[in-house]
mmCIF file of C-alpha atoms and ligand atoms in Angstrom:
data_model
loop_
_atom_site.group_PDB
_atom_site.id
_atom_site.type_symbol
_atom_site.label_atom_id
_atom_site.label_comp_id
_atom_site.label_asym_id
_atom_site.label_seq_id
_atom_site.Cartn_x
_atom_site.Cartn_y
_atom_site.Cartn_z
ATOM 1 C CA MET A 691 -48.099 83.575 55.610
ATOM 2 C CA SER A 692 -51.078 81.786 54.120
ATOM 3 C CA ARG A 693 -51.679 78.274 54.374
ATOM 4 C CA ARG A 694 -51.129 77.814 50.836
ATOM 5 C CA GLU A 695 -47.645 79.306 50.953
ATOM 6 C CA GLU A 696 -46.713 77.152 53.863
ATOM 7 C CA THR A 697 -47.509 73.878 52.329
ATOM 8 C CA VAL A 698 -44.578 72.144 50.632
ATOM 9 C CA GLU A 699 -45.294 69.835 47.922
ATOM 10 C CA ILE A 700 -44.070 66.197 48.786
ATOM 11 C CA PRO A 701 -43.691 64.221 45.508
ATOM 12 C CA GLN A 702 -45.619 61.011 45.439
ATOM 13 C CA GLY A 703 -43.847 58.140 47.020
ATOM 14 C CA LEU A 704 -41.391 60.430 48.970
ATOM 15 C CA PRO A 705 -41.674 60.731 52.836
ATOM 16 C CA GLU A 706 -43.056 63.486 54.921
ATOM 17 C CA PHE A 707 -40.318 64.826 57.240
ATOM 18 C CA GLU A 708 -41.586 64.457 60.975
ATOM 19 C CA PRO A 709 -40.849 67.212 63.342
ATOM 20 C CA GLY A 710 -37.984 65.966 65.812
ATOM 21 C CA TRP A 711 -36.498 63.748 63.200
ATOM 22 C CA VAL A 712 -33.058 64.155 61.815
ATOM 23 C CA TRP A 713 -32.305 63.237 58.186
ATOM 24 C CA LEU A 714 -28.701 62.433 57.531
ATOM 25 C CA ALA A 715 -28.130 63.145 53.901
ATOM 26 C CA GLY A 716 -25.314 63.263 51.305
ATOM 27 C CA ALA A 717 -25.355 65.906 48.870
ATOM 28 C CA GLY A 718 -23.109 64.499 46.053
ATOM 29 C CA PRO A 719 -19.906 65.849 44.990
ATOM 30 C CA GLY A 720 -21.261 69.338 44.013
ATOM 31 C CA ASP A 721 -23.521 69.488 40.950
ATOM 32 C CA PRO A 722 -27.028 70.090 42.239
ATOM 33 C CA GLY A 723 -28.260 67.691 39.704
ATOM 34 C CA LEU A 724 -26.461 64.769 41.621
ATOM 35 C CA LEU A 725 -28.729 65.131 44.722
ATOM 36 C CA THR A 726 -31.095 62.448 45.417
ATOM 37 C CA LEU A 727 -34.852 62.799 45.333
ATOM 38 C CA HIS A 728 -34.730 62.193 48.967
ATOM 39 C CA ALA A 729 -32.153 64.759 49.828
ATOM 40 C CA LEU A 730 -34.142 67.403 47.666
ATOM 41 C CA ASN A 731 -37.389 66.170 49.470
ATOM 42 C CA GLY A 732 -35.671 66.897 52.826
ATOM 43 C CA LEU A 733 -34.136 70.345 51.750
ATOM 44 C CA ARG A 734 -37.505 71.465 50.790
ATOM 45 C CA GLN A 735 -39.392 70.492 54.074
ATOM 46 C CA ALA A 736 -36.464 70.997 56.448
ATOM 47 C CA ASP A 737 -36.612 73.760 59.326
ATOM 48 C CA VAL A 738 -32.969 73.737 59.760
ATOM 49 C CA VAL A 739 -30.126 72.557 57.574
ATOM 50 C CA VAL A 740 -26.864 71.861 59.085
ATOM 51 C CA TYR A 741 -24.247 71.581 56.283
ATOM 52 C CA ASP A 742 -20.709 71.180 55.681
ATOM 53 C CA ALA A 743 -18.031 73.086 53.680
ATOM 54 C CA LEU A 744 -18.091 70.806 50.779
ATOM 55 C CA VAL A 745 -22.066 71.451 50.115
ATOM 56 C CA ASP A 746 -22.280 73.653 46.980
ATOM 57 C CA GLN A 747 -24.148 76.958 47.359
ATOM 58 C CA SER A 748 -26.528 76.166 44.518
ATOM 59 C CA ILE A 749 -27.722 73.218 46.642
ATOM 60 C CA LEU A 750 -28.417 75.394 49.619
ATOM 61 C CA ALA A 751 -30.703 77.582 47.195
ATOM 62 C CA TRP A 752 -33.362 74.846 47.593
ATOM 63 C CA ILE A 753 -33.654 75.489 51.189
ATOM 64 C CA LYS A 754 -37.399 76.435 52.047
ATOM 65 C CA PRO A 755 -37.762 80.246 52.849
ATOM 66 C CA GLY A 756 -37.385 81.117 56.373
ATOM 67 C CA ALA A 757 -35.567 77.750 57.318
ATOM 68 C CA ILE A 758 -32.329 77.942 58.961
ATOM 69 C CA ALA A 759 -29.045 77.308 57.254
ATOM 70 C CA ASP A 760 -26.334 76.340 59.848
ATOM 71 C CA PHE A 761 -22.907 76.072 58.705
ATOM 72 C CA ALA A 762 -20.827 73.131 60.570
ATOM 73 C CA GLY A 763 -17.714 73.266 58.487
ATOM 74 C CA LYS A 764 -14.155 74.837 58.789
ATOM 75 C CA ARG A 765 -14.387 78.448 57.985
ATOM 76 C CA GLY A 766 -11.514 80.859 56.996
ATOM 77 C CA GLY A 767 -8.761 78.917 58.576
ATOM 78 C CA LYS A 768 -10.672 78.613 61.871
ATOM 79 C CA PRO A 769 -10.205 74.889 63.236
ATOM 80 C CA SER A 770 -13.448 73.104 62.510
ATOM 81 C CA PRO A 771 -16.232 72.431 65.023
ATOM 82 C CA LYS A 772 -15.793 69.342 67.199
ATOM 83 C CA GLN A 773 -17.645 66.335 65.958
ATOM 84 C CA ARG A 774 -19.191 66.110 69.224
ATOM 85 C CA ASP A 775 -20.429 69.704 69.176
ATOM 86 C CA ILE A 776 -22.210 69.022 65.646
ATOM 87 C CA THR A 777 -23.897 65.775 67.036
ATOM 88 C CA LEU A 778 -25.091 67.810 70.138
ATOM 89 C CA LYS A 779 -26.323 70.621 67.824
ATOM 90 C CA LEU A 780 -28.410 67.985 65.895
ATOM 91 C CA ILE A 781 -29.806 66.625 68.947
ATOM 92 C CA GLU A 782 -30.861 70.048 70.402
ATOM 93 C CA TYR A 783 -32.581 70.965 67.250
ATOM 94 C CA ALA A 784 -34.427 67.634 67.118
ATOM 95 C CA LYS A 785 -35.588 68.055 70.770
ATOM 96 C CA GLU A 786 -36.897 71.394 69.787
ATOM 97 C CA GLY A 787 -39.092 69.745 67.518
ATOM 98 C CA LYS A 788 -37.515 71.015 64.183
ATOM 99 C CA LYS A 789 -37.215 68.944 60.989
ATOM 100 C CA VAL A 790 -33.376 68.689 60.657
ATOM 101 C CA LEU A 791 -31.415 67.948 57.553
ATOM 102 C CA ARG A 792 -27.801 67.175 58.015
ATOM 103 C CA LEU A 793 -26.277 67.668 54.744
ATOM 104 C CA LYS A 794 -22.727 66.328 53.879
ATOM 105 C CA GLY A 795 -20.567 66.133 50.921
ATOM 106 C CA GLY A 796 -20.814 63.099 48.854
ATOM 107 C CA ASP A 797 -22.170 60.148 50.670
ATOM 108 C CA PRO A 798 -22.430 60.527 54.487
ATOM 109 C CA PHE A 799 -21.130 57.069 55.162
ATOM 110 C CA VAL A 800 -18.000 57.478 52.948
ATOM 111 C CA PHE A 801 -15.158 59.075 54.898
ATOM 112 C CA GLY A 802 -17.940 61.392 55.988
ATOM 113 C CA ARG A 803 -18.402 60.623 59.625
ATOM 114 C CA GLY A 804 -22.197 59.991 59.035
ATOM 115 C CA GLY A 805 -21.874 56.825 61.225
ATOM 116 C CA GLU A 806 -20.392 58.843 64.282
ATOM 117 C CA GLU A 807 -23.217 61.409 63.990
ATOM 118 C CA ALA A 808 -25.960 58.741 63.640
ATOM 119 C CA LEU A 809 -24.652 56.761 66.448
ATOM 120 C CA GLY A 810 -24.959 59.931 68.649
ATOM 121 C CA LEU A 811 -28.732 60.232 67.403
ATOM 122 C CA VAL A 812 -29.079 56.778 68.546
ATOM 123 C CA GLY A 813 -27.701 57.574 72.024
ATOM 124 C CA ALA A 814 -29.927 60.394 72.286
ATOM 125 C CA GLY A 815 -33.111 58.563 71.379
ATOM 126 C CA ILE A 816 -33.546 60.665 68.135
ATOM 127 C CA PRO A 817 -35.324 58.960 65.221
ATOM 128 C CA PHE A 818 -33.460 59.376 61.968
ATOM 129 C CA ARG A 819 -33.281 58.452 58.233
ATOM 130 C CA ILE A 820 -30.042 57.867 56.313
ATOM 131 C CA ILE A 821 -30.012 59.280 52.777
ATOM 132 C CA PRO A 822 -27.029 57.857 50.630
ATOM 133 C CA GLY A 823 -25.343 60.359 48.354
ATOM 134 C CA ILE A 824 -23.054 59.974 45.265
ATOM 135 C CA THR A 825 -19.794 59.862 46.622
ATOM 136 C CA ALA A 826 -16.877 61.793 45.006
ATOM 137 C CA GLY A 827 -14.667 58.648 44.446
ATOM 138 C CA ILE A 828 -17.319 57.277 41.879
ATOM 139 C CA GLY A 829 -19.303 60.362 40.760
ATOM 140 C CA GLY A 830 -16.558 62.594 40.724
ATOM 141 C CA LEU A 831 -14.484 60.275 38.607
ATOM 142 C CA ALA A 832 -17.273 59.753 36.325
ATOM 143 C CA TYR A 833 -17.511 63.628 35.719
ATOM 144 C CA ALA A 834 -13.902 63.268 34.657
ATOM 145 C CA GLY A 835 -14.847 60.395 32.222
ATOM 146 C CA ILE A 836 -13.018 57.697 34.674
ATOM 147 C CA PRO A 837 -15.267 54.650 35.296
ATOM 148 C CA ALA A 838 -14.416 53.074 38.733
ATOM 149 C CA THR A 839 -14.501 49.676 36.910
ATOM 150 C CA HIS A 840 -14.157 48.466 33.388
ATOM 151 C CA ARG A 841 -14.199 44.809 32.359
ATOM 152 C CA ASP A 842 -10.934 45.263 30.280
ATOM 153 C CA THR A 843 -8.960 46.791 33.290
ATOM 154 C CA ASN A 844 -9.948 45.851 36.743
ATOM 155 C CA GLN A 845 -12.147 43.522 38.881
ATOM 156 C CA ALA A 846 -11.595 45.254 42.224
ATOM 157 C CA VAL A 847 -11.370 48.996 43.395
ATOM 158 C CA THR A 848 -10.023 50.109 46.807
ATOM 159 C CA PHE A 849 -11.041 53.366 48.465
ATOM 160 C CA LEU A 850 -8.691 54.706 50.979
ATOM 161 C CA THR A 851 -8.124 58.106 52.625
ATOM 162 C CA GLY A 852 -4.815 59.753 52.439
ATOM 163 C CA HIS A 853 -4.828 61.141 56.045
ATOM 164 C CA ASP A 854 -6.223 59.954 59.441
ATOM 165 C CA GLN A 855 -7.856 62.193 62.188
ATOM 166 C CA THR A 856 -4.649 63.955 63.211
ATOM 167 C CA GLY A 857 -3.649 64.686 59.552
ATOM 168 C CA LEU A 858 -0.853 62.072 59.283
ATOM 169 C CA MET A 859 -0.558 59.271 56.701
ATOM 170 C CA PRO A 860 -3.220 56.575 57.715
ATOM 171 C CA GLY A 861 -1.376 54.262 59.942
ATOM 172 C CA ALA A 862 -3.632 51.238 59.357
ATOM 173 C CA ILE A 863 -3.201 50.876 55.746
ATOM 174 C CA ASN A 864 -1.017 47.985 54.511
ATOM 175 C CA TRP A 865 0.267 49.811 51.578
ATOM 176 C CA GLN A 866 1.887 46.706 50.012
ATOM 177 C CA GLY A 867 -1.269 44.805 50.324
ATOM 178 C CA VAL A 868 -3.133 47.497 48.499
ATOM 179 C CA ALA A 869 -0.525 48.052 45.896
ATOM 180 C CA GLN A 870 -0.411 44.408 45.075
ATOM 181 C CA GLY A 871 -4.354 43.472 45.782
ATOM 182 C CA SER A 872 -6.018 46.325 44.236
ATOM 183 C CA GLN A 873 -6.053 47.000 40.489
ATOM 184 C CA VAL A 874 -7.588 50.380 40.798
ATOM 185 C CA ILE A 875 -6.971 52.567 43.935
ATOM 186 C CA VAL A 876 -9.272 55.585 44.641
ATOM 187 C CA MET A 877 -7.979 58.001 47.186
ATOM 188 C CA TYR A 878 -9.801 60.724 49.142
ATOM 189 C CA MET A 879 -7.869 63.504 50.931
ATOM 190 C CA ALA A 880 -4.731 62.422 49.603
ATOM 191 C CA MET A 881 -3.265 65.709 48.195
ATOM 192 C CA LYS A 882 -1.247 66.431 51.364
ATOM 193 C CA HIS A 883 0.655 63.257 51.302
ATOM 194 C CA LEU A 884 0.574 62.298 47.799
ATOM 195 C CA ALA A 885 4.323 62.184 47.485
ATOM 196 C CA SER A 886 4.675 59.772 50.339
ATOM 197 C CA ILE A 887 1.453 57.787 49.264
ATOM 198 C CA SER A 888 2.854 57.188 45.632
ATOM 199 C CA GLU A 889 6.285 56.116 46.994
ATOM 200 C CA LYS A 890 4.731 53.533 49.035
ATOM 201 C CA LEU A 891 2.498 52.225 46.303
ATOM 202 C CA ILE A 892 5.819 52.100 44.195
ATOM 203 C CA GLU A 893 7.697 50.258 46.867
ATOM 204 C CA GLY A 894 4.914 47.892 47.148
ATOM 205 C CA GLY A 895 5.179 46.935 43.382
ATOM 206 C CA ARG A 896 3.163 49.256 41.276
ATOM 207 C CA SER A 897 4.875 50.744 38.156
ATOM 208 C CA PRO A 898 5.954 54.544 38.388
ATOM 209 C CA ALA A 899 4.537 54.806 34.870
ATOM 210 C CA GLU A 900 0.871 53.667 35.979
ATOM 211 C CA PRO A 901 -1.688 56.174 34.865
ATOM 212 C CA VAL A 902 -3.007 58.314 37.777
ATOM 213 C CA GLY A 903 -5.950 60.804 37.407
ATOM 214 C CA ILE A 904 -6.562 63.671 39.688
ATOM 215 C CA VAL A 905 -10.039 65.458 39.613
ATOM 216 C CA CYS A 906 -10.359 68.367 41.556
ATOM 217 C CA ASN A 907 -13.735 70.033 42.394
ATOM 218 C CA ALA A 908 -15.303 67.263 40.387
ATOM 219 C CA SER A 909 -18.664 67.920 38.898
ATOM 220 C CA LEU A 910 -18.485 71.651 39.770
ATOM 221 C CA ALA A 911 -17.945 74.562 37.125
ATOM 222 C CA ASN A 912 -14.336 74.708 38.156
ATOM 223 C CA GLN A 913 -13.575 71.243 37.777
ATOM 224 C CA ASP A 914 -9.866 70.453 36.851
ATOM 225 C CA VAL A 915 -8.618 67.313 35.891
ATOM 226 C CA LEU A 916 -4.798 66.154 35.657
ATOM 227 C CA GLU A 917 -3.601 63.263 33.998
ATOM 228 C CA THR A 918 -0.298 62.022 35.286
ATOM 229 C CA THR A 919 1.635 58.867 36.364
ATOM 230 C CA LEU A 920 2.303 57.305 39.645
ATOM 231 C CA GLY A 921 6.036 58.215 39.505
ATOM 232 C CA THR A 922 5.286 62.038 38.865
ATOM 233 C CA CYS A 923 1.849 62.845 40.272
ATOM 234 C CA ALA A 924 2.914 64.612 43.442
ATOM 235 C CA ALA A 925 5.293 66.994 41.362
ATOM 236 C CA ASP A 926 2.966 67.395 38.650
ATOM 237 C CA ALA A 927 -0.049 68.226 40.820
ATOM 238 C CA ALA A 928 2.013 70.863 42.570
ATOM 239 C CA ALA A 929 3.287 72.166 39.375
ATOM 240 C CA ALA A 930 -0.376 72.416 38.054
ATOM 241 C CA GLY A 931 -1.672 74.089 41.493
ATOM 242 C CA ILE A 932 -4.097 71.472 42.133
ATOM 243 C CA GLU A 933 -5.714 72.054 45.328
ATOM 244 C CA PRO A 934 -8.260 69.911 47.651
ATOM 245 C CA PRO A 935 -10.834 68.818 47.257
ATOM 246 C CA ALA A 936 -9.621 66.247 44.787
ATOM 247 C CA VAL A 937 -9.970 62.503 44.327
ATOM 248 C CA VAL A 938 -6.969 60.615 42.941
ATOM 249 C CA CYS A 939 -7.555 57.556 41.041
ATOM 250 C CA VAL A 940 -4.396 55.265 40.257
ATOM 251 C CA GLY A 941 -4.911 52.497 37.554
ATOM 252 C CA GLU A 942 -5.402 51.497 33.957
ATOM 253 C CA VAL A 943 -8.950 52.876 34.274
ATOM 254 C CA VAL A 944 -7.660 56.449 33.854
ATOM 255 C CA ARG A 945 -6.578 55.648 30.223
ATOM 256 C CA LEU A 946 -10.370 55.304 29.370
ATOM 257 C CA ARG A 947 -10.836 59.089 29.882
ATOM 258 C CA SER A 948 -9.583 59.516 26.330
ATOM 259 C CA GLY A 949 -12.763 57.966 25.241
ATOM 260 C CA LEU A 950 -15.084 58.683 27.889
ATOM 261 C CA ASP A 951 -14.255 62.452 28.771
ATOM 262 C CA TRP A 952 -17.978 63.590 28.006
ATOM 263 C CA MET A 953 -17.557 66.928 29.403
ATOM 264 C CA GLY A 954 -14.419 67.453 27.215
ATOM 265 C CA ALA A 955 -16.450 66.422 24.273
ATOM 266 C CA MET A 956 -19.091 69.213 24.914
ATOM 267 C CA SER A 957 -16.278 71.677 24.625
ATOM 268 C CA GLY A 958 -14.697 69.905 21.371
ATOM 269 C CA ARG A 959 -12.536 67.048 22.512
ATOM 270 C CA ILE A 960 -12.337 64.295 19.908
ATOM 271 C CA LEU A 961 -13.071 61.073 21.890
ATOM 272 C CA ARG A 962 -11.284 57.771 20.839
ATOM 273 C CA SER A 963 -13.616 54.698 20.659
ATOM 274 C CA ASP A 964 -10.870 52.380 21.721
ATOM 275 C CA PRO A 965 -8.954 54.197 24.430
ATOM 276 C CA LEU A 966 -7.249 50.913 25.503
ATOM 277 C CA GLY A 967 -6.066 49.853 22.075
ATOM 278 C CA LEU A 968 -7.907 46.564 22.261
ATOM 279 C CA SER A 969 -9.958 46.607 19.057
ATOM 280 C CA SER A 970 -7.750 44.287 17.097
ATOM 281 C CA SER A 971 -7.254 41.618 20.019
ATOM 282 C CA ARG A 972 -10.763 41.983 21.478
ATOM 283 C CA ASN A 973 -12.767 38.961 22.052
ATOM 284 C CA VAL A 974 -16.313 40.102 21.602
ATOM 285 C CA ASP A 975 -18.662 38.794 24.153
ATOM 286 C CA ALA A 976 -21.776 37.591 22.392
ATOM 287 C CA GLY A 977 -23.791 37.127 25.601
HETATM 288 N N1 SAH B 1680 -18.235 61.884 52.243
HETATM 289 C C1 SAH B 1680 -17.567 62.531 51.016
HETATM 290 C C2 SAH B 1680 -16.078 62.468 51.268
HETATM 291 C C3 SAH B 1680 -15.799 63.491 52.559
HETATM 292 S S1 SAH B 1680 -14.079 63.383 52.636
HETATM 293 C C4 SAH B 1680 -17.784 61.601 49.694
HETATM 294 O O1 SAH B 1680 -18.457 60.725 49.939
HETATM 295 O O2 SAH B 1680 -17.569 62.034 48.555
HETATM 296 C C5 SAH B 1680 -13.435 64.989 51.727
HETATM 297 C C6 SAH B 1680 -12.626 64.423 50.631
HETATM 298 O O3 SAH B 1680 -13.706 63.958 49.449
HETATM 299 C C7 SAH B 1680 -11.953 65.550 49.638
HETATM 300 O O4 SAH B 1680 -10.649 65.767 50.324
HETATM 301 C C8 SAH B 1680 -11.920 64.778 48.426
HETATM 302 O O5 SAH B 1680 -10.884 63.903 48.223
HETATM 303 C C9 SAH B 1680 -13.318 64.192 48.209
HETATM 304 N N2 SAH B 1680 -14.199 65.018 47.396
HETATM 305 C C10 SAH B 1680 -15.412 65.542 48.060
HETATM 306 N N3 SAH B 1680 -15.928 66.221 47.039
HETATM 307 C C11 SAH B 1680 -15.085 66.286 45.899
HETATM 308 C C12 SAH B 1680 -15.211 67.156 44.773
HETATM 309 N N4 SAH B 1680 -16.221 67.849 44.327
HETATM 310 N N5 SAH B 1680 -14.203 66.972 43.978
HETATM 311 C C13 SAH B 1680 -13.139 66.290 44.204
HETATM 312 N N6 SAH B 1680 -13.048 65.514 45.420
HETATM 313 C C14 SAH B 1680 -14.080 65.661 46.341
#
């Protein structure tokens, strides 16, 4: 290969990938356009890319010719590799002097075990860079036309996981506290226990009529959105055949989708400019 072909152009202002380093990057929810420039810069320079199941194939197409693409996720029903083994693999590649890109779905520090892997690198004395990504609980909702916050609906939002390390309902969540304290609740990995979770939230004081949006395969060509209610979401999701990966959003923000479903608009949906029905009472803020 000639020298010219080997050289990867690094856009101005972006770092050069040093051999022996690990870049721990988020790939966003799926659409390659949601990669950050840092992640793309890493993809184009890396000698090896260790990626998870939720990283879309279209993103892997950016890997430089001849580089190794090493899958670290769950394959065909087999158990996922142990977290320790993945960290050891990163350390090994780095010690070989490779430029190692660890690519994770969404943001590596949001329910992504990025912290665990980075601490393993610290322990082994491997230099690393963290590249945040667009998390499914924000960017995925935006692709469904659901804002995480909106002045007329919420001043707080809670992100939670619907199952713990063992696959059970997370034991450390105070469901009543969440139900009463957070106007909008965004849930990751919540499909398995959706029936119990929605029950807990209703017991904690939320209305069964409260709107719920479930966004499946957010930002991908097969994105699917279900608008339902807290009381019926588990049954509706099962009836609609909604499968993970999906983010579940509970709260009044879901109503905004009838005005903000920009993807639906591209295929002909007529959007409402006043989805919350506030136009008559609205106090227009001049500032
Ligand atoms: N670090 C990731 C989350 C990993 S946990 C992030 O920041 O987004 C895996 C969970 O993320 C899935 O069960 C699902 O709840 C959510 N998720 C990830 N990608 C998604 C997508 N494209 N569409 C919907 N949900 C997604």
